mmCIF file of C-alpha atoms and ligand atoms in Angstrom:
data_model
loop_
_atom_site.group_PDB
_atom_site.id
_atom_site.type_symbol
_atom_site.label_atom_id
_atom_site.label_comp_id
_atom_site.label_asym_id
_atom_site.label_seq_id
_atom_site.Cartn_x
_atom_site.Cartn_y
_atom_site.Cartn_z
ATOM 1 C CA GLN A 1 16.518 -9.037 21.148
ATOM 2 C CA ALA A 2 18.312 -6.290 23.024
ATOM 3 C CA MET A 3 16.036 -3.625 24.972
ATOM 4 C CA ALA A 4 16.135 0.292 23.652
ATOM 5 C CA GLU A 5 16.294 2.356 26.546
ATOM 6 C CA PRO A 6 16.602 6.121 26.937
ATOM 7 C CA ARG A 7 20.631 6.802 28.942
ATOM 8 C CA THR A 8 20.008 7.750 32.451
ATOM 9 C CA PRO A 9 21.377 11.134 32.490
ATOM 10 C CA THR A 10 24.535 11.324 34.494
ATOM 11 C CA THR A 11 25.550 13.494 37.340
ATOM 12 C CA ASP A 12 29.609 15.152 37.779
ATOM 13 C CA GLY A 13 28.526 14.135 41.344
ATOM 14 C CA LYS A 14 26.651 17.807 42.572
ATOM 15 C CA LEU A 15 23.685 17.080 43.595
ATOM 16 C CA ASP A 16 22.943 21.085 42.998
ATOM 17 C CA GLU A 17 19.099 19.961 42.419
ATOM 18 C CA PHE A 18 18.578 18.381 46.002
ATOM 19 C CA ALA A 19 18.308 19.977 49.250
ATOM 20 C CA ALA A 20 20.887 19.280 51.394
ATOM 21 C CA PRO A 21 19.830 18.435 54.715
ATOM 22 C CA SER A 22 21.415 20.253 56.927
ATOM 23 C CA HIS A 23 23.170 17.496 59.366
ATOM 24 C CA VAL A 24 24.936 16.351 56.685
ATOM 25 C CA GLU A 25 28.896 17.815 57.372
ATOM 26 C CA GLU A 26 28.130 16.487 61.214
ATOM 27 C CA VAL A 27 27.433 13.047 59.805
ATOM 28 C CA ARG A 28 30.569 12.965 57.297
ATOM 29 C CA ASP A 29 32.813 14.292 60.348
ATOM 30 C CA GLN A 30 31.206 10.908 63.098
ATOM 31 C CA MET A 31 31.979 8.761 59.755
ATOM 32 C CA VAL A 32 35.495 9.550 59.147
ATOM 33 C CA ALA A 33 35.777 9.325 62.838
ATOM 34 C CA PHE A 34 34.024 5.819 62.294
ATOM 35 C CA ALA A 35 36.514 4.567 59.428
ATOM 36 C CA GLY A 36 39.773 5.695 61.092
ATOM 37 C CA HIS A 37 38.932 3.842 64.595
ATOM 38 C CA HIS A 38 38.096 0.561 63.778
ATOM 39 C CA MET A 39 40.472 1.069 60.222
ATOM 40 C CA ALA A 40 43.171 1.702 62.897
ATOM 41 C CA ALA A 41 42.353 -1.771 65.006
ATOM 42 C CA GLY A 42 42.377 -3.124 61.479
ATOM 43 C CA ARG A 43 38.857 -3.903 60.829
ATOM 44 C CA LYS A 44 36.915 -3.469 57.435
ATOM 45 C CA VAL A 45 34.154 -1.364 57.692
ATOM 46 C CA VAL A 46 30.829 -1.411 55.253
ATOM 47 C CA LEU A 47 28.201 0.977 53.760
ATOM 48 C CA ILE A 48 24.881 -0.990 54.292
ATOM 49 C CA THR A 49 21.922 1.515 53.020
ATOM 50 C CA SER A 50 18.405 0.229 53.054
ATOM 51 C CA GLY A 51 14.441 0.663 53.185
ATOM 52 C CA GLY A 52 13.268 3.009 50.221
ATOM 53 C CA THR A 53 13.472 6.883 49.321
ATOM 54 C CA LYS A 54 10.745 9.256 50.278
ATOM 55 C CA VAL A 55 9.710 11.631 46.750
ATOM 56 C CA PRO A 56 7.976 14.414 47.831
ATOM 57 C CA LEU A 57 5.229 15.650 45.270
ATOM 58 C CA GLU A 58 4.226 19.120 47.637
ATOM 59 C CA SER A 59 7.408 20.885 49.480
ATOM 60 C CA ARG A 60 4.999 21.504 52.252
ATOM 61 C CA THR A 61 4.423 17.549 52.111
ATOM 62 C CA VAL A 62 1.545 15.903 52.359
ATOM 63 C CA ARG A 63 1.873 12.896 49.823
ATOM 64 C CA PHE A 64 4.752 11.307 48.597
ATOM 65 C CA LEU A 65 5.911 8.781 46.241
ATOM 66 C CA ASP A 66 7.443 6.039 47.847
ATOM 67 C CA ASN A 67 9.832 3.274 47.009
ATOM 68 C CA PHE A 68 9.062 -0.277 48.462
ATOM 69 C CA SER A 69 11.830 -2.057 50.772
ATOM 70 C CA SER A 70 11.147 -3.412 54.564
ATOM 71 C CA GLY A 71 15.164 -2.979 55.585
ATOM 72 C CA ARG A 72 14.967 -6.484 56.300
ATOM 73 C CA ARG A 73 17.521 -7.312 54.262
ATOM 74 C CA GLY A 74 19.674 -4.388 54.968
ATOM 75 C CA ALA A 75 19.208 -4.958 58.863
ATOM 76 C CA SER A 76 19.706 -8.476 58.657
ATOM 77 C CA SER A 77 22.687 -8.010 56.174
ATOM 78 C CA ALA A 78 24.249 -6.067 58.778
ATOM 79 C CA GLU A 79 24.233 -8.465 61.989
ATOM 80 C CA HIS A 80 25.831 -11.105 59.621
ATOM 81 C CA PHE A 81 28.458 -8.431 58.278
ATOM 82 C CA ILE A 82 29.241 -7.611 62.003
ATOM 83 C CA GLU A 83 29.713 -11.201 62.877
ATOM 84 C CA SER A 84 32.201 -11.820 59.719
ATOM 85 C CA GLY A 85 34.391 -8.657 62.468
ATOM 86 C CA TYR A 86 33.010 -5.957 59.972
ATOM 87 C CA ALA A 87 31.875 -2.373 61.425
ATOM 88 C CA VAL A 88 28.960 -0.950 59.903
ATOM 89 C CA ILE A 89 27.828 2.221 58.973
ATOM 90 C CA PHE A 90 23.782 1.965 58.473
ATOM 91 C CA LEU A 91 22.596 3.964 56.343
ATOM 92 C CA HIS A 92 19.064 3.507 56.271
ATOM 93 C CA ARG A 93 15.074 5.116 55.651
ATOM 94 C CA HIS A 94 13.447 5.790 59.539
ATOM 95 C CA ARG A 95 11.776 3.667 60.785
ATOM 96 C CA SER A 96 12.293 0.748 58.590
ATOM 97 C CA LEU A 97 13.547 -2.565 59.879
ATOM 98 C CA TYR A 98 16.783 -2.204 62.532
ATOM 99 C CA PRO A 99 19.629 -4.582 63.090
ATOM 100 C CA TYR A 100 18.690 -6.336 66.115
ATOM 101 C CA THR A 101 15.004 -5.225 66.537
ATOM 102 C CA HIS A 102 13.977 -6.448 62.848
ATOM 103 C CA MET A 103 12.894 -9.865 64.586
ATOM 104 C CA PHE A 104 10.643 -7.951 67.018
ATOM 105 C CA SER A 105 9.233 -5.840 64.455
ATOM 106 C CA THR A 106 5.834 -7.681 63.854
ATOM 107 C CA MET A 107 4.794 -8.117 67.738
ATOM 108 C CA ASN A 108 3.173 -5.934 70.503
ATOM 109 C CA MET A 109 5.699 -5.352 73.068
ATOM 110 C CA LEU A 110 2.776 -5.282 75.641
ATOM 111 C CA GLU A 111 2.833 -8.824 75.094
ATOM 112 C CA ALA A 112 6.310 -9.452 75.591
ATOM 113 C CA LEU A 113 6.034 -8.047 79.575
ATOM 114 C CA LYS A 114 4.544 -9.667 82.532
ATOM 115 C CA PHE A 115 4.867 -8.298 86.032
ATOM 116 C CA ARG A 116 7.273 -10.295 88.224
ATOM 117 C CA SER A 117 4.241 -11.635 90.571
ATOM 118 C CA GLU A 118 0.555 -10.970 90.470
ATOM 119 C CA GLU A 119 0.659 -8.546 94.125
ATOM 120 C CA GLU A 120 2.238 -6.533 92.708
ATOM 121 C CA ALA A 121 0.488 -5.592 89.593
ATOM 122 C CA CYS A 122 -1.378 -3.192 91.788
ATOM 123 C CA SER A 123 1.122 -0.611 92.933
ATOM 124 C CA ASP A 124 2.770 1.697 90.196
ATOM 125 C CA SER A 125 6.185 0.919 91.397
ATOM 126 C CA ALA A 126 5.965 -2.902 90.780
ATOM 127 C CA GLU A 127 8.870 -4.662 88.940
ATOM 128 C CA VAL A 128 7.578 -5.353 84.796
ATOM 129 C CA VAL A 129 9.902 -8.083 83.366
ATOM 130 C CA VAL A 130 10.119 -10.255 80.108
ATOM 131 C CA ASN A 131 7.500 -12.476 79.921
ATOM 132 C CA GLN A 132 9.956 -15.297 77.953
ATOM 133 C CA GLN A 133 7.696 -17.317 76.534
ATOM 134 C CA VAL A 134 6.860 -14.839 74.207
ATOM 135 C CA LEU A 135 10.285 -13.385 73.321
ATOM 136 C CA PRO A 136 12.697 -17.140 73.992
ATOM 137 C CA ASN A 137 15.408 -15.835 72.740
ATOM 138 C CA ILE A 138 15.854 -11.827 73.288
ATOM 139 C CA THR A 139 18.929 -13.044 76.328
ATOM 140 C CA LYS A 140 21.380 -13.752 73.485
ATOM 141 C CA VAL A 141 20.380 -10.839 71.313
ATOM 142 C CA LEU A 142 20.414 -8.563 74.380
ATOM 143 C CA LYS A 143 23.595 -9.438 74.921
ATOM 144 C CA LYS A 144 24.865 -9.182 71.400
ATOM 145 C CA TYR A 145 23.359 -6.298 70.739
ATOM 146 C CA GLN A 146 25.072 -4.839 73.919
ATOM 147 C CA GLU A 147 28.552 -6.013 73.384
ATOM 148 C CA VAL A 148 28.313 -4.040 69.696
ATOM 149 C CA LYS A 149 27.277 -1.041 71.452
ATOM 150 C CA GLU A 150 29.934 -1.343 73.524
ATOM 151 C CA ASN A 151 32.336 -1.962 70.478
ATOM 152 C CA ARG A 152 31.006 0.714 68.495
ATOM 153 C CA LEU A 153 30.635 -1.268 65.600
ATOM 154 C CA LEU A 154 27.681 0.046 64.260
ATOM 155 C CA LEU A 155 26.733 3.338 62.797
ATOM 156 C CA SER A 156 22.940 4.365 62.412
ATOM 157 C CA VAL A 157 22.236 7.231 59.814
ATOM 158 C CA GLU A 158 19.203 7.815 59.181
ATOM 159 C CA PHE A 159 17.081 9.310 55.380
ATOM 160 C CA ASN A 160 13.966 9.826 54.761
ATOM 161 C CA THR A 161 13.572 11.524 50.959
ATOM 162 C CA LEU A 162 15.659 10.692 48.030
ATOM 163 C CA SER A 163 17.644 14.027 48.778
ATOM 164 C CA ASP A 164 18.636 12.634 52.150
ATOM 165 C CA TYR A 165 19.063 9.784 50.764
ATOM 166 C CA LEU A 166 22.025 11.158 47.944
ATOM 167 C CA HIS A 167 23.642 13.674 50.153
ATOM 168 C CA LEU A 168 24.404 11.522 52.874
ATOM 169 C CA LEU A 169 25.510 8.363 50.566
ATOM 170 C CA LYS A 170 27.310 11.152 49.346
ATOM 171 C CA ALA A 171 28.662 11.688 52.127
ATOM 172 C CA ALA A 172 29.662 8.353 52.776
ATOM 173 C CA ALA A 173 31.454 7.513 50.699
ATOM 174 C CA GLN A 174 33.863 10.807 50.990
ATOM 175 C CA ALA A 175 33.932 9.589 54.828
ATOM 176 C CA LEU A 176 34.237 5.930 53.003
ATOM 177 C CA SER A 177 37.964 6.606 50.626
ATOM 178 C CA THR A 178 39.959 7.311 53.802
ATOM 179 C CA ILE A 179 40.539 3.805 53.857
ATOM 180 C CA GLY A 180 40.443 2.776 50.774
ATOM 181 C CA SER A 181 40.111 -1.164 49.506
ATOM 182 C CA MET A 182 39.760 -1.761 53.339
ATOM 183 C CA ALA A 183 35.506 -0.197 52.863
ATOM 184 C CA MET A 184 32.674 -2.120 51.157
ATOM 185 C CA PHE A 185 29.345 -0.458 49.927
ATOM 186 C CA TYR A 186 26.471 -2.348 49.590
ATOM 187 C CA LEU A 187 23.865 -0.979 48.423
ATOM 188 C CA ALA A 188 20.398 -2.164 49.273
ATOM 189 C CA ALA A 189 18.223 0.523 49.659
ATOM 190 C CA ALA A 190 15.543 0.527 47.490
ATOM 191 C CA VAL A 191 16.198 4.197 45.195
ATOM 192 C CA SER A 192 13.328 5.935 42.967
ATOM 193 C CA ASP A 193 13.993 6.446 39.272
ATOM 194 C CA PHE A 194 12.012 9.888 39.309
ATOM 195 C CA TYR A 195 11.551 13.003 40.980
ATOM 196 C CA ILE A 196 10.690 16.734 40.658
ATOM 197 C CA PRO A 197 12.509 19.018 40.601
ATOM 198 C CA ALA A 198 12.700 21.565 43.684
ATOM 199 C CA SER A 199 11.600 24.283 41.065
ATOM 200 C CA GLU A 200 9.320 22.792 39.650
ATOM 201 C CA MET A 201 6.854 21.355 43.012
ATOM 202 C CA PRO A 202 4.241 23.248 44.316
ATOM 203 C CA GLU A 203 4.791 25.469 47.385
ATOM 204 C CA HIS A 204 1.215 24.017 49.166
ATOM 205 C CA LYS A 205 -1.189 20.913 49.100
ATOM 206 C CA ILE A 206 -2.281 19.724 45.315
ATOM 207 C CA GLN A 207 -5.743 20.545 45.001
ATOM 208 C CA SER A 208 -8.318 17.736 43.796
ATOM 209 C CA SER A 209 -10.911 20.590 43.427
ATOM 210 C CA ASN A 210 -8.879 21.459 39.913
ATOM 211 C CA GLY A 211 -9.093 17.632 38.722
ATOM 212 C CA PRO A 212 -7.477 15.164 37.665
ATOM 213 C CA LEU A 213 -3.686 15.156 38.522
ATOM 214 C CA GLN A 214 -0.706 14.659 35.778
ATOM 215 C CA LEU A 215 2.252 14.246 37.057
ATOM 216 C CA SER A 216 5.407 14.868 34.690
ATOM 217 C CA LEU A 217 9.222 13.260 36.677
ATOM 218 C CA ASN A 218 12.343 13.998 35.885
ATOM 219 C CA MET A 219 15.028 11.025 36.771
ATOM 220 C CA VAL A 220 16.839 10.611 39.385
ATOM 221 C CA PRO A 221 20.920 10.789 38.508
ATOM 222 C CA LYS A 222 22.742 7.730 38.226
ATOM 223 C CA ILE A 223 24.890 7.899 41.451
ATOM 224 C CA LEU A 224 26.573 5.093 41.100
ATOM 225 C CA SER A 225 28.353 7.102 38.254
ATOM 226 C CA PRO A 226 30.866 9.243 40.940
ATOM 227 C CA LEU A 227 30.683 6.787 43.800
ATOM 228 C CA VAL A 228 32.566 4.541 42.059
ATOM 229 C CA LYS A 229 34.723 7.033 39.653
ATOM 230 C CA ASP A 230 34.825 10.144 41.798
ATOM 231 C CA TRP A 231 34.768 9.699 45.588
ATOM 232 C CA ALA A 232 35.349 5.994 46.695
ATOM 233 C CA PRO A 233 37.683 4.053 43.240
ATOM 234 C CA GLN A 234 39.358 1.796 45.379
ATOM 235 C CA ALA A 235 36.273 0.458 47.541
ATOM 236 C CA PHE A 236 34.402 -3.325 47.004
ATOM 237 C CA VAL A 237 31.157 -1.396 45.577
ATOM 238 C CA ILE A 238 28.152 -3.611 45.533
ATOM 239 C CA SER A 239 24.694 -2.226 43.832
ATOM 240 C CA PHE A 240 21.464 -5.095 44.266
ATOM 241 C CA LYS A 241 18.927 -4.552 41.131
ATOM 242 C CA LEU A 242 15.248 -5.114 41.875
ATOM 243 C CA GLU A 243 12.902 -6.530 39.138
ATOM 244 C CA THR A 244 9.188 -7.857 39.255
ATOM 245 C CA ASP A 245 9.884 -9.759 35.675
ATOM 246 C CA PRO A 246 12.559 -12.498 35.934
ATOM 247 C CA ARG A 247 13.364 -12.545 32.544
ATOM 248 C CA ILE A 248 15.130 -9.486 31.800
ATOM 249 C CA LEU A 249 16.504 -9.610 35.479
ATOM 250 C CA LEU A 250 20.325 -11.317 34.751
ATOM 251 C CA GLU A 251 20.493 -8.965 31.842
ATOM 252 C CA LYS A 252 19.633 -5.725 33.887
ATOM 253 C CA ALA A 253 22.517 -7.137 36.313
ATOM 254 C CA ARG A 254 24.921 -7.197 33.564
ATOM 255 C CA ARG A 255 24.476 -4.040 31.949
ATOM 256 C CA ALA A 256 24.536 -2.663 35.662
ATOM 257 C CA LEU A 257 27.867 -4.031 35.576
ATOM 258 C CA ASP A 258 28.864 -3.228 32.136
ATOM 259 C CA THR A 259 27.748 1.066 32.995
ATOM 260 C CA TYR A 260 29.201 1.129 36.455
ATOM 261 C CA ARG A 261 31.698 -1.103 36.426
ATOM 262 C CA HIS A 262 31.855 -1.461 39.623
ATOM 263 C CA GLN A 263 32.634 -5.424 41.034
ATOM 264 C CA VAL A 264 29.261 -7.065 42.230
ATOM 265 C CA VAL A 265 25.574 -7.138 41.171
ATOM 266 C CA VAL A 266 23.258 -8.664 43.405
ATOM 267 C CA ALA A 267 19.883 -10.058 41.635
ATOM 268 C CA ASN A 268 16.903 -10.340 43.288
ATOM 269 C CA VAL A 269 12.849 -10.710 41.879
ATOM 270 C CA LEU A 270 10.275 -8.770 44.463
ATOM 271 C CA ASP A 271 8.095 -12.219 45.036
ATOM 272 C CA SER A 272 11.399 -14.327 45.825
ATOM 273 C CA ARG A 273 14.247 -12.149 47.445
ATOM 274 C CA ARG A 274 13.632 -14.228 50.690
ATOM 275 C CA GLY A 275 14.980 -16.976 49.186
ATOM 276 C CA TYR A 276 16.339 -17.158 45.408
ATOM 277 C CA VAL A 277 19.563 -13.992 44.722
ATOM 278 C CA VAL A 278 21.954 -14.367 42.015
ATOM 279 C CA VAL A 279 25.582 -13.021 42.886
ATOM 280 C CA VAL A 280 26.776 -11.012 38.985
ATOM 281 C CA THR A 281 30.310 -10.329 38.843
ATOM 282 C CA PRO A 282 31.952 -9.531 35.241
ATOM 283 C CA GLU A 283 33.676 -13.046 34.883
ATOM 284 C CA THR A 284 30.901 -15.235 37.881
ATOM 285 C CA GLN A 285 27.187 -15.788 38.399
ATOM 286 C CA THR A 286 26.543 -17.755 41.428
ATOM 287 C CA GLU A 287 22.863 -18.142 42.655
ATOM 288 C CA LEU A 288 21.965 -18.665 46.389
ATOM 289 C CA VAL A 289 18.990 -20.902 47.537
ATOM 290 C CA LEU A 290 17.541 -21.543 50.246
ATOM 291 C CA THR A 291 16.399 -25.427 50.574
ATOM 292 C CA ASP A 292 12.534 -25.975 52.519
ATOM 293 C CA GLU A 293 15.349 -27.640 55.171
ATOM 294 C CA ASP A 294 16.702 -23.968 55.700
ATOM 295 C CA GLU A 295 13.478 -21.588 55.678
ATOM 296 C CA LYS A 296 12.937 -24.980 58.411
ATOM 297 C CA ASN A 297 15.521 -23.988 60.909
ATOM 298 C CA GLU A 298 14.763 -20.450 59.785
ATOM 299 C CA VAL A 299 17.948 -19.644 58.125
ATOM 300 C CA GLU A 300 18.049 -16.427 56.592
ATOM 301 C CA ILE A 301 19.592 -16.006 53.116
ATOM 302 C CA GLU A 302 21.352 -13.080 53.551
ATOM 303 C CA VAL A 303 23.809 -15.099 55.731
ATOM 304 C CA ARG A 304 24.817 -17.222 52.252
ATOM 305 C CA ILE A 305 24.937 -12.902 50.600
ATOM 306 C CA VAL A 306 27.638 -12.013 53.070
ATOM 307 C CA SER A 307 29.407 -15.284 53.549
ATOM 308 C CA ASN A 308 29.371 -14.779 49.715
ATOM 309 C CA LEU A 309 31.002 -10.885 49.271
ATOM 310 C CA THR A 310 32.637 -10.916 52.404
ATOM 311 C CA SER A 311 35.543 -13.640 51.066
ATOM 312 C CA ALA A 312 35.061 -11.928 47.876
ATOM 313 C CA HIS A 313 36.255 -8.602 49.375
ATOM 314 C CA ASN A 314 38.717 -10.455 51.168
ATOM 315 C CA LYS A 315 40.446 -11.385 47.100
ATOM 316 C CA PHE A 316 39.949 -7.866 46.171
ATOM 317 C CA ILE A 317 41.775 -6.852 49.434
ATOM 318 C CA SER A 318 44.445 -8.743 48.264
ATOM 319 C CA ARG A 319 44.835 -8.288 44.270
ATOM 320 C CA GLN A 320 45.311 -4.482 45.523
ATOM 321 C CA LYS A 321 47.783 -5.096 47.967
HETATM 322 C C1 9Z3 B 1 16.679 -4.935 46.822
HETATM 323 O O1 9Z3 B 1 17.458 -4.992 45.873
HETATM 324 C C2 9Z3 B 1 16.896 -5.754 47.737
HETATM 325 O O2 9Z3 B 1 17.056 -6.172 47.854
HETATM 326 C C3 9Z3 B 1 15.575 -4.683 48.566
HETATM 327 C C4 9Z3 B 1 15.050 -6.139 49.960
HETATM 328 C C5 9Z3 B 1 14.310 -4.048 48.299
HETATM 329 C C6 9Z3 B 1 13.952 -5.995 47.397
HETATM 330 P P1 9Z3 B 1 13.743 -5.541 52.642
HETATM 331 O O3 9Z3 B 1 13.846 -4.768 52.595
HETATM 332 O O4 9Z3 B 1 13.780 -5.691 50.227
HETATM 333 O O5 9Z3 B 1 14.294 -6.473 52.476
HETATM 334 O O6 9Z3 B 1 12.201 -5.237 51.675
HETATM 335 N N1 9Z3 B 1 17.186 -2.842 47.017
HETATM 336 C C7 9Z3 B 1 17.754 -2.473 45.745
HETATM 337 C C8 9Z3 B 1 16.135 -1.712 45.001
HETATM 338 C C9 9Z3 B 1 17.056 -1.047 43.652
HETATM 339 O O7 9Z3 B 1 16.414 0.012 43.507
HETATM 340 N N2 9Z3 B 1 17.586 -1.363 43.477
HETATM 341 C C10 9Z3 B 1 18.200 -0.251 42.026
HETATM 342 C C11 9Z3 B 1 17.698 -1.132 40.415
HETATM 343 O O8 9Z3 B 1 17.294 -2.366 40.597
HETATM 344 C C12 9Z3 B 1 19.113 -0.138 41.513
HETATM 345 S S1 9Z3 B 1 20.514 0.681 42.850
HETATM 346 O O9 9Z3 B 1 17.385 -0.750 39.424
#
């Protein structure tokens, strides 16, 4: 039996309740220039969102609600999109995982460095080099990173709060509407469904001397709705659906497609997200799975996700023509 759910408010896209970051116009101009440059070179552009949003409880924020996402999905996908010929706008949570550095994120930088020679170690101007035993594939990654930088294939934009995220996503959608169906949205960020409106937020730190804390949170309006309908109606749009209960995953994914009428939902369960996802479209349902063999060879599931979506995007573009 279908669950009854309260309707989530939609938005006409005005975002009045959310404070815009001061640099939003500047970022929009950068994104317009980026999209135009790559469109002229015949390159498709994907906007990737990555990492979790932060919802402050106080306006001088000491405490906040966070959504879980390490940013690994987004960072790894960015690399595979670039490998497939896309230019990438990487809209990510400050300090979440980043393309090309994400594989080194757990390492201690000092463990990867050594003095060129033992004698030199005493001098302040000693030359320091990378210990290739600790970072065996560093040359390959560095070469790739520099190539990407030189060809300006990656535009990095950061967010912290839910408000930043909403305004920057809107700006990105407006910027990418200039390139029509050549644009893809890959919305992997974990976005809060709840927030405290500015008018109800205390300015100062909430005091525990006032006793237990009761929070009342508003529903965040569904940004996917104006994105698909108004801001970038020609683009190829993919949202992600995250659940912890696998029994409701596919139903929720289908419901999202029905509600927002975009092209694809990638459905995943928190615990198995690294090795199993389902790519859901109105007509199809495709399971992508990593085998034990894949895991041994350190294959990332993002390579399969990106390959599936880039071919779907190509078909989408040729149908528009
Ligand atoms: C995802 O489902 C991503 O795949 C993960 C990736 C966040 C699980 P990591 O960053 O994890 O590699 O650690 N993202 C979407 C999450 C989300 O909030 N989706 C909303 C929902 O499920 C819809 S937009 O309701």
